[in-house]
mmCIF file with all atom_site columns, C-alpha atoms and ligand atoms in Angstrom:
data_model
loop_
_atom_site.group_PDB
_atom_site.id
_atom_site.type_symbol
_atom_site.label_atom_id
_atom_site.label_alt_id
_atom_site.label_comp_id
_atom_site.label_asym_id
_atom_site.label_entity_id
_atom_site.label_seq_id
_atom_site.pdbx_PDB_ins_code
_atom_site.Cartn_x
_atom_site.Cartn_y
_atom_site.Cartn_z
_atom_site.occupancy
_atom_site.B_iso_or_equiv
_atom_site.pdbx_formal_charge
_atom_site.auth_seq_id
_atom_site.auth_comp_id
_atom_site.auth_asym_id
_atom_site.auth_atom_id
_atom_site.pdbx_PDB_model_num
ATOM   1   C CA  . MET A 1 1   ? -2.464  -0.790  -23.623 1.00 65.00 ? 1132 MET A CA  1
ATOM   2   C CA  . PRO A 1 2   ? -3.609  -0.487  -20.230 1.00 78.00 ? 1133 PRO A CA  1
ATOM   3   C CA  . VAL A 1 3   ? -0.939  -0.057  -17.482 1.00 95.00 ? 1134 VAL A CA  1
ATOM   4   C CA  . ASP A 1 4   ? 0.622   -3.104  -15.953 1.00 97.00 ? 1135 ASP A CA  1
ATOM   5   C CA  . PHE A 1 5   ? 1.973   -2.859  -12.625 1.00 98.00 ? 1136 PHE A CA  1
ATOM   6   C CA  . SER A 1 6   ? 3.237   -6.610  -12.743 1.00 98.00 ? 1137 SER A CA  1
ATOM   7   C CA  . GLY A 1 7   ? 6.775   -7.438  -11.416 1.00 98.00 ? 1138 GLY A CA  1
ATOM   8   C CA  . THR A 1 8   ? 8.894   -7.433  -8.291  1.00 98.00 ? 1139 THR A CA  1
ATOM   9   C CA  . TRP A 1 9   ? 9.681   -4.152  -6.772  1.00 98.00 ? 1140 TRP A CA  1
ATOM   10  C CA  . ASN A 1 10  ? 12.152  -2.931  -4.063  1.00 98.00 ? 1141 ASN A CA  1
ATOM   11  C CA  . LEU A 1 11  ? 11.443  -0.129  -1.876  1.00 98.00 ? 1142 LEU A CA  1
ATOM   12  C CA  . VAL A 1 12  ? 14.120  2.677   -2.494  1.00 98.00 ? 1143 VAL A CA  1
ATOM   13  C CA  . SER A 1 13  ? 12.354  5.539   -0.563  1.00 98.00 ? 1144 SER A CA  1
ATOM   14  C CA  . ASN A 1 14  ? 9.866   6.150   2.074   1.00 98.00 ? 1145 ASN A CA  1
ATOM   15  C CA  . ASP A 1 15  ? 8.860   9.539   3.153   1.00 98.00 ? 1146 ASP A CA  1
ATOM   16  C CA  . ASN A 1 16  ? 6.751   10.223  6.154   1.00 98.00 ? 1147 ASN A CA  1
ATOM   17  C CA  . PHE A 1 17  ? 6.129   6.513   6.980   1.00 98.00 ? 1148 PHE A CA  1
ATOM   18  C CA  . GLU A 1 18  ? 6.462   7.409   10.532  1.00 98.00 ? 1149 GLU A CA  1
ATOM   19  C CA  . GLY A 1 19  ? 3.760   10.023  10.412  1.00 98.00 ? 1150 GLY A CA  1
ATOM   20  C CA  . TYR A 1 20  ? 1.451   7.501   8.435   1.00 99.00 ? 1151 TYR A CA  1
ATOM   21  C CA  . MET A 1 21  ? 2.124   5.045   11.322  1.00 98.00 ? 1152 MET A CA  1
ATOM   22  C CA  . VAL A 1 22  ? 1.339   7.361   14.067  1.00 98.00 ? 1153 VAL A CA  1
ATOM   23  C CA  . ALA A 1 23  ? -1.852  8.284   12.419  1.00 98.00 ? 1154 ALA A CA  1
ATOM   24  C CA  . LEU A 1 24  ? -2.624  4.507   12.223  1.00 98.00 ? 1155 LEU A CA  1
ATOM   25  C CA  . GLY A 1 25  ? -1.910  4.288   16.202  1.00 98.00 ? 1156 GLY A CA  1
ATOM   26  C CA  . ILE A 1 26  ? 1.036   1.863   15.477  1.00 98.00 ? 1157 ILE A CA  1
ATOM   27  C CA  . ASP A 1 27  ? 2.975   1.694   18.945  1.00 98.00 ? 1158 ASP A CA  1
ATOM   28  C CA  . PHE A 1 28  ? 6.492   2.909   19.443  1.00 98.00 ? 1159 PHE A CA  1
ATOM   29  C CA  . ALA A 1 29  ? 8.229   -0.249  19.521  1.00 98.00 ? 1160 ALA A CA  1
ATOM   30  C CA  . THR A 1 30  ? 6.498   -1.659  16.320  1.00 98.00 ? 1161 THR A CA  1
ATOM   31  C CA  . ARG A 1 31  ? 7.248   1.703   14.454  1.00 98.00 ? 1162 ARG A CA  1
ATOM   32  C CA  . LYS A 1 32  ? 10.891  1.330   15.398  1.00 98.00 ? 1163 LYS A CA  1
ATOM   33  C CA  . ILE A 1 33  ? 11.183  -1.959  13.742  1.00 98.00 ? 1164 ILE A CA  1
ATOM   34  C CA  . ALA A 1 34  ? 9.152   -1.084  10.772  1.00 98.00 ? 1165 ALA A CA  1
ATOM   35  C CA  . LYS A 1 35  ? 10.430  2.300   9.795   1.00 97.00 ? 1166 LYS A CA  1
ATOM   36  C CA  . VAL A 1 36  ? 13.909  0.604   8.892   1.00 97.00 ? 1167 VAL A CA  1
ATOM   37  C CA  . LEU A 1 37  ? 12.390  -2.226  6.605   1.00 98.00 ? 1168 LEU A CA  1
ATOM   38  C CA  . LYS A 1 38  ? 12.824  -2.199  3.033   1.00 98.00 ? 1169 LYS A CA  1
ATOM   39  C CA  . PRO A 1 39  ? 9.886   -4.008  1.823   1.00 98.00 ? 1170 PRO A CA  1
ATOM   40  C CA  . GLN A 1 40  ? 9.449   -5.705  -1.429  1.00 98.00 ? 1171 GLN A CA  1
ATOM   41  C CA  . LYS A 1 41  ? 6.148   -5.822  -3.543  1.00 98.00 ? 1172 LYS A CA  1
ATOM   42  C CA  . VAL A 1 42  ? 5.250   -8.740  -5.642  1.00 98.00 ? 1173 VAL A CA  1
ATOM   43  C CA  . ILE A 1 43  ? 2.510   -7.405  -8.070  1.00 98.00 ? 1174 ILE A CA  1
ATOM   44  C CA  . LYS A 1 44  ? 0.474   -10.046 -10.240 1.00 98.00 ? 1175 LYS A CA  1
ATOM   45  C CA  . GLN A 1 45  ? -1.958  -8.089  -12.469 1.00 98.00 ? 1176 GLN A CA  1
ATOM   46  C CA  . ASP A 1 46  ? -4.481  -9.879  -14.773 1.00 98.00 ? 1177 ASP A CA  1
ATOM   47  C CA  . GLY A 1 47  ? -6.383  -6.818  -16.292 1.00 95.00 ? 1178 GLY A CA  1
ATOM   48  C CA  . ASP A 1 48  ? -8.530  -5.654  -13.500 1.00 97.00 ? 1179 ASP A CA  1
ATOM   49  C CA  . SER A 1 49  ? -7.469  -8.530  -11.087 1.00 98.00 ? 1180 SER A CA  1
ATOM   50  C CA  . PHE A 1 50  ? -4.609  -7.770  -8.601  1.00 98.00 ? 1181 PHE A CA  1
ATOM   51  C CA  . HIS A 1 51  ? -2.527  -9.619  -6.475  1.00 98.00 ? 1182 HIS A CA  1
ATOM   52  C CA  . ILE A 1 52  ? -0.225  -7.465  -4.263  1.00 99.00 ? 1183 ILE A CA  1
ATOM   53  C CA  . HIS A 1 53  ? 2.097   -9.034  -1.858  1.00 98.00 ? 1184 HIS A CA  1
ATOM   54  C CA  . THR A 1 54  ? 4.205   -6.848  0.239   1.00 99.00 ? 1185 THR A CA  1
ATOM   55  C CA  . THR A 1 55  ? 6.871   -8.902  2.067   1.00 98.00 ? 1186 THR A CA  1
ATOM   56  C CA  . SER A 1 56  ? 9.787   -7.912  4.586   1.00 98.00 ? 1187 SER A CA  1
ATOM   57  C CA  . THR A 1 57  ? 11.902  -9.400  7.234   1.00 97.00 ? 1188 THR A CA  1
ATOM   58  C CA  . PHE A 1 58  ? 9.333   -8.555  9.906   1.00 98.00 ? 1189 PHE A CA  1
ATOM   59  C CA  . ARG A 1 59  ? 5.748   -9.048  8.568   1.00 98.00 ? 1190 ARG A CA  1
ATOM   60  C CA  . ASP A 1 60  ? 4.107   -9.838  5.199   1.00 98.00 ? 1191 ASP A CA  1
ATOM   61  C CA  . TYR A 1 61  ? 0.878   -8.352  3.771   1.00 98.00 ? 1192 TYR A CA  1
ATOM   62  C CA  . LEU A 1 62  ? -1.342  -10.015 0.854   1.00 98.00 ? 1193 LEU A CA  1
ATOM   63  C CA  . LEU A 1 63  ? -3.945  -7.916  -0.774  1.00 98.00 ? 1194 LEU A CA  1
ATOM   64  C CA  . GLU A 1 64  ? -6.045  -9.621  -3.666  1.00 98.00 ? 1195 GLU A CA  1
ATOM   65  C CA  . PHE A 1 65  ? -8.963  -7.447  -5.420  1.00 98.00 ? 1196 PHE A CA  1
ATOM   66  C CA  . LYS A 1 66  ? -10.628 -6.595  -8.452  1.00 98.00 ? 1197 LYS A CA  1
ATOM   67  C CA  . VAL A 1 67  ? -10.932 -2.883  -9.599  1.00 98.00 ? 1198 VAL A CA  1
ATOM   68  C CA  . GLY A 1 68  ? -14.466 -1.663  -9.102  1.00 98.00 ? 1199 GLY A CA  1
ATOM   69  C CA  . GLN A 1 69  ? -15.511 -4.389  -6.629  1.00 98.00 ? 1200 GLN A CA  1
ATOM   70  C CA  . GLU A 1 70  ? -15.577 -3.446  -3.063  1.00 98.00 ? 1201 GLU A CA  1
ATOM   71  C CA  . PHE A 1 71  ? -14.212 -5.802  -0.508  1.00 98.00 ? 1202 PHE A CA  1
ATOM   72  C CA  . GLU A 1 72  ? -13.514 -6.261  3.343   1.00 98.00 ? 1203 GLU A CA  1
ATOM   73  C CA  . GLU A 1 73  ? -9.824  -5.757  4.210   1.00 98.00 ? 1204 GLU A CA  1
ATOM   74  C CA  . ASP A 1 74  ? -8.783  -6.679  7.545   1.00 98.00 ? 1205 ASP A CA  1
ATOM   75  C CA  . ASN A 1 75  ? -5.117  -5.096  7.486   1.00 98.00 ? 1206 ASN A CA  1
ATOM   76  C CA  . LYS A 1 76  ? -3.839  -8.248  9.481   1.00 98.00 ? 1207 LYS A CA  1
ATOM   77  C CA  . GLY A 1 77  ? -0.446  -7.437  10.851  1.00 98.00 ? 1208 GLY A CA  1
ATOM   78  C CA  . LEU A 1 78  ? -0.585  -3.700  9.875   1.00 98.00 ? 1209 LEU A CA  1
ATOM   79  C CA  . ASP A 1 79  ? -3.026  -1.895  12.288  1.00 98.00 ? 1210 ASP A CA  1
ATOM   80  C CA  . ASN A 1 80  ? -5.473  -4.860  12.185  1.00 98.00 ? 1211 ASN A CA  1
ATOM   81  C CA  . ARG A 1 81  ? -8.539  -2.614  11.584  1.00 98.00 ? 1212 ARG A CA  1
ATOM   82  C CA  . LYS A 1 82  ? -11.120 -3.837  9.421   1.00 98.00 ? 1213 LYS A CA  1
ATOM   83  C CA  . CYS A 1 83  ? -12.277 -1.502  6.671   1.00 98.00 ? 1214 CYS A CA  1
ATOM   84  C CA  . LYS A 1 84  ? -14.220 -1.502  3.270   1.00 98.00 ? 1215 LYS A CA  1
ATOM   85  C CA  . SER A 1 85  ? -11.862 -0.926  0.445   1.00 99.00 ? 1216 SER A CA  1
ATOM   86  C CA  . LEU A 1 86  ? -12.661 0.042   -3.191  1.00 99.00 ? 1217 LEU A CA  1
ATOM   87  C CA  . VAL A 1 87  ? -10.188 0.377   -5.883  1.00 98.00 ? 1218 VAL A CA  1
ATOM   88  C CA  . THR A 1 88  ? -10.750 2.343   -9.069  1.00 98.00 ? 1219 THR A CA  1
ATOM   89  C CA  . TRP A 1 89  ? -8.790  3.434   -11.976 1.00 98.00 ? 1220 TRP A CA  1
ATOM   90  C CA  . GLU A 1 90  ? -8.213  7.285   -12.280 1.00 98.00 ? 1221 GLU A CA  1
ATOM   91  C CA  . ASN A 1 91  ? -6.583  7.350   -15.575 1.00 96.00 ? 1222 ASN A CA  1
ATOM   92  C CA  . ASP A 1 92  ? -3.473  5.189   -15.129 1.00 97.00 ? 1223 ASP A CA  1
ATOM   93  C CA  . LYS A 1 93  ? -3.484  5.631   -11.287 1.00 98.00 ? 1224 LYS A CA  1
ATOM   94  C CA  . LEU A 1 94  ? -4.962  2.854   -9.122  1.00 98.00 ? 1225 LEU A CA  1
ATOM   95  C CA  . VAL A 1 95  ? -6.690  4.485   -6.240  1.00 98.00 ? 1226 VAL A CA  1
ATOM   96  C CA  . CYS A 1 96  ? -8.006  2.866   -3.096  1.00 99.00 ? 1227 CYS A CA  1
ATOM   97  C CA  . VAL A 1 97  ? -10.299 4.121   -0.629  1.00 99.00 ? 1228 VAL A CA  1
ATOM   98  C CA  . GLN A 1 98  ? -10.484 2.391   2.558   1.00 99.00 ? 1229 GLN A CA  1
ATOM   99  C CA  . THR A 1 99  ? -13.708 3.453   4.524   1.00 98.00 ? 1230 THR A CA  1
ATOM   100 C CA  . GLY A 1 100 ? -13.760 2.603   8.221   1.00 98.00 ? 1231 GLY A CA  1
ATOM   101 C CA  . GLU A 1 101 ? -12.642 4.041   11.510  1.00 98.00 ? 1232 GLU A CA  1
ATOM   102 C CA  . LYS A 1 102 ? -9.916  6.200   10.042  1.00 98.00 ? 1233 LYS A CA  1
ATOM   103 C CA  . LYS A 1 103 ? -10.869 9.368   8.129   1.00 98.00 ? 1234 LYS A CA  1
ATOM   104 C CA  . ASN A 1 104 ? -9.220  9.779   4.612   1.00 98.00 ? 1235 ASN A CA  1
ATOM   105 C CA  . ARG A 1 105 ? -7.556  6.406   4.594   1.00 99.00 ? 1236 ARG A CA  1
ATOM   106 C CA  . GLY A 1 106 ? -6.349  5.109   1.170   1.00 99.00 ? 1237 GLY A CA  1
ATOM   107 C CA  . TRP A 1 107 ? -3.568  4.617   -1.386  1.00 99.00 ? 1238 TRP A CA  1
ATOM   108 C CA  . THR A 1 108 ? -2.689  5.199   -4.895  1.00 99.00 ? 1239 THR A CA  1
ATOM   109 C CA  . HIS A 1 109 ? -0.349  3.399   -7.169  1.00 98.00 ? 1240 HIS A CA  1
ATOM   110 C CA  . TRP A 1 110 ? 1.230   4.897   -10.356 1.00 98.00 ? 1241 TRP A CA  1
ATOM   111 C CA  . LEU A 1 111 ? 4.241   4.282   -12.582 1.00 98.00 ? 1242 LEU A CA  1
ATOM   112 C CA  . GLU A 1 112 ? 6.677   7.031   -13.251 1.00 97.00 ? 1243 GLU A CA  1
ATOM   113 C CA  . GLY A 1 113 ? 9.372   6.052   -15.631 1.00 94.00 ? 1244 GLY A CA  1
ATOM   114 C CA  . ASP A 1 114 ? 10.787  2.821   -14.289 1.00 92.00 ? 1245 ASP A CA  1
ATOM   115 C CA  . ASP A 1 115 ? 9.552   3.405   -10.920 1.00 98.00 ? 1246 ASP A CA  1
ATOM   116 C CA  . LEU A 1 116 ? 6.565   2.354   -9.017  1.00 98.00 ? 1247 LEU A CA  1
ATOM   117 C CA  . HIS A 1 117 ? 4.927   4.907   -6.800  1.00 98.00 ? 1248 HIS A CA  1
ATOM   118 C CA  . LEU A 1 118 ? 2.814   4.508   -3.739  1.00 99.00 ? 1249 LEU A CA  1
ATOM   119 C CA  . GLU A 1 119 ? 1.187   7.062   -1.695  1.00 99.00 ? 1250 GLU A CA  1
ATOM   120 C CA  . LEU A 1 120 ? -0.370  5.910   1.532   1.00 99.00 ? 1251 LEU A CA  1
ATOM   121 C CA  . ARG A 1 121 ? -2.894  8.231   3.150   1.00 99.00 ? 1252 ARG A CA  1
ATOM   122 C CA  . CYS A 1 122 ? -4.442  8.364   6.873   1.00 99.00 ? 1253 CYS A CA  1
ATOM   123 C CA  . GLU A 1 123 ? -6.038  11.303  8.287   1.00 98.00 ? 1254 GLU A CA  1
ATOM   124 C CA  . ASN A 1 124 ? -3.845  14.241  7.743   1.00 98.00 ? 1255 ASN A CA  1
ATOM   125 C CA  . GLN A 1 125 ? -0.697  12.154  6.877   1.00 99.00 ? 1256 GLN A CA  1
ATOM   126 C CA  . VAL A 1 126 ? 0.765   11.156  3.610   1.00 99.00 ? 1257 VAL A CA  1
ATOM   127 C CA  . CYS A 1 127 ? 3.654   8.641   3.417   1.00 99.00 ? 1258 CYS A CA  1
ATOM   128 C CA  . ARG A 1 128 ? 5.317   8.543   -0.296  1.00 99.00 ? 1259 ARG A CA  1
ATOM   129 C CA  . GLN A 1 129 ? 6.987   5.170   -1.160  1.00 99.00 ? 1260 GLN A CA  1
ATOM   130 C CA  . VAL A 1 130 ? 8.968   4.763   -4.418  1.00 98.00 ? 1261 VAL A CA  1
ATOM   131 C CA  . PHE A 1 131 ? 10.054  1.157   -5.684  1.00 99.00 ? 1262 PHE A CA  1
ATOM   132 C CA  . LYS A 1 132 ? 12.464  0.017   -8.352  1.00 98.00 ? 1263 LYS A CA  1
ATOM   133 C CA  . ARG A 1 133 ? 12.347  -3.227  -10.292 1.00 98.00 ? 1264 ARG A CA  1
ATOM   134 C CA  . ALA A 1 134 ? 14.277  -6.038  -8.586  1.00 97.00 ? 1265 ALA A CA  1
HETATM 135 C C1  . ECB B 2 .   ? 4.225   -5.577  5.144   1.00 97.96 ? 1185 ECB B C1  1
HETATM 136 C C2  . ECB B 2 .   ? 5.445   -4.650  5.456   1.00 97.96 ? 1185 ECB B C2  1
HETATM 137 C C3  . ECB B 2 .   ? 5.230   -3.522  6.495   1.00 97.96 ? 1185 ECB B C3  1
HETATM 138 C C4  . ECB B 2 .   ? 5.301   -4.249  7.567   1.00 97.96 ? 1185 ECB B C4  1
HETATM 139 C C5  . ECB B 2 .   ? 4.942   -3.051  8.707   1.00 97.96 ? 1185 ECB B C5  1
HETATM 140 C C6  . ECB B 2 .   ? 4.878   -3.566  10.078  1.00 97.96 ? 1185 ECB B C6  1
HETATM 141 C C7  . ECB B 2 .   ? 4.199   -2.817  10.985  1.00 97.96 ? 1185 ECB B C7  1
HETATM 142 C C8  . ECB B 2 .   ? 3.696   -1.393  10.860  1.00 97.96 ? 1185 ECB B C8  1
HETATM 143 C C9  . ECB B 2 .   ? 2.216   -1.402  10.857  1.00 97.96 ? 1185 ECB B C9  1
HETATM 144 C C10 . ECB B 2 .   ? 1.353   -0.729  10.321  1.00 97.96 ? 1185 ECB B C10 1
HETATM 145 C C11 . ECB B 2 .   ? 2.125   0.352   9.024   1.00 97.96 ? 1185 ECB B C11 1
HETATM 146 C C12 . ECB B 2 .   ? 0.929   0.412   7.975   1.00 97.96 ? 1185 ECB B C12 1
HETATM 147 C C13 . ECB B 2 .   ? 1.343   -0.106  6.666   1.00 97.96 ? 1185 ECB B C13 1
HETATM 148 C C14 . ECB B 2 .   ? 2.627   -0.713  6.287   1.00 97.96 ? 1185 ECB B C14 1
HETATM 149 C C15 . ECB B 2 .   ? 3.042   -0.256  5.024   1.00 97.96 ? 1185 ECB B C15 1
HETATM 150 C C16 . ECB B 2 .   ? 3.108   -0.955  3.844   1.00 97.96 ? 1185 ECB B C16 1
HETATM 151 C C17 . ECB B 2 .   ? 2.358   -2.283  3.918   1.00 97.96 ? 1185 ECB B C17 1
HETATM 152 C C18 . ECB B 2 .   ? 1.318   -2.489  2.802   1.00 97.96 ? 1185 ECB B C18 1
HETATM 153 C C19 . ECB B 2 .   ? 0.655   -1.097  2.493   1.00 97.96 ? 1185 ECB B C19 1
HETATM 154 C C20 . ECB B 2 .   ? -0.433  -1.224  1.444   1.00 97.96 ? 1185 ECB B C20 1
HETATM 155 O O1  . ECB B 2 .   ? -1.720  -1.302  1.886   1.00 97.96 ? 1185 ECB B O1  1
HETATM 156 O O2  . ECB B 2 .   ? -0.131  -1.581  0.214   1.00 97.96 ? 1185 ECB B O2  1
HETATM 157 C C21 . ECB B 2 .   ? -1.116  -1.703  -0.831  1.00 97.96 ? 1185 ECB B C21 1
HETATM 158 C C22 . ECB B 2 .   ? -0.671  -1.106  -1.990  1.00 97.96 ? 1185 ECB B C22 1
HETATM 159 O O3  . ECB B 2 .   ? 0.520   -1.821  -2.433  1.00 97.96 ? 1185 ECB B O3  1
HETATM 160 C C23 . ECB B 2 .   ? -1.465  -3.035  -0.982  1.00 97.96 ? 1185 ECB B C23 1
HETATM 161 O O4  . ECB B 2 .   ? -1.740  -3.791  0.256   1.00 97.96 ? 1185 ECB B O4  1
#
């Protein structure tokens, strides 16, 4: 059975989100609001087709993609930079490379026990988020 990320997930920890936001050039006022958010992720997975909706009291972000098919990502409401994104499987990890103005940009999702993990990367910064099922 392939790994299934489907479900509703609540953020429980968020290590170095500040550093990640600084690397993305997010302004101080926005970072101050964003760093206290407890976003929820709703993931719908049908094989290699994904719908990942990250919601919060401040902003929402919807991403839809198929593994192995490159797409244009607009990062609207985040840093608003466009990039070319490609998500692939690395064993049971879902790995996204976001090619654009920012070096070493991307993220990785995986399941560990009952937890959903997300590593967000930009330049030399790594943010580690952990989610639990709602
Ligand atoms: C959408 C909730 C967070 C809103 C934060 C608002 C302002 C901060 C601006 C930029 C910070 C960059 C990213 C925010 C962190 C999480 C949002 C989604 C990260 C992401 O790309 O998740 C992937 C993998 O689950 C799916 O889009």
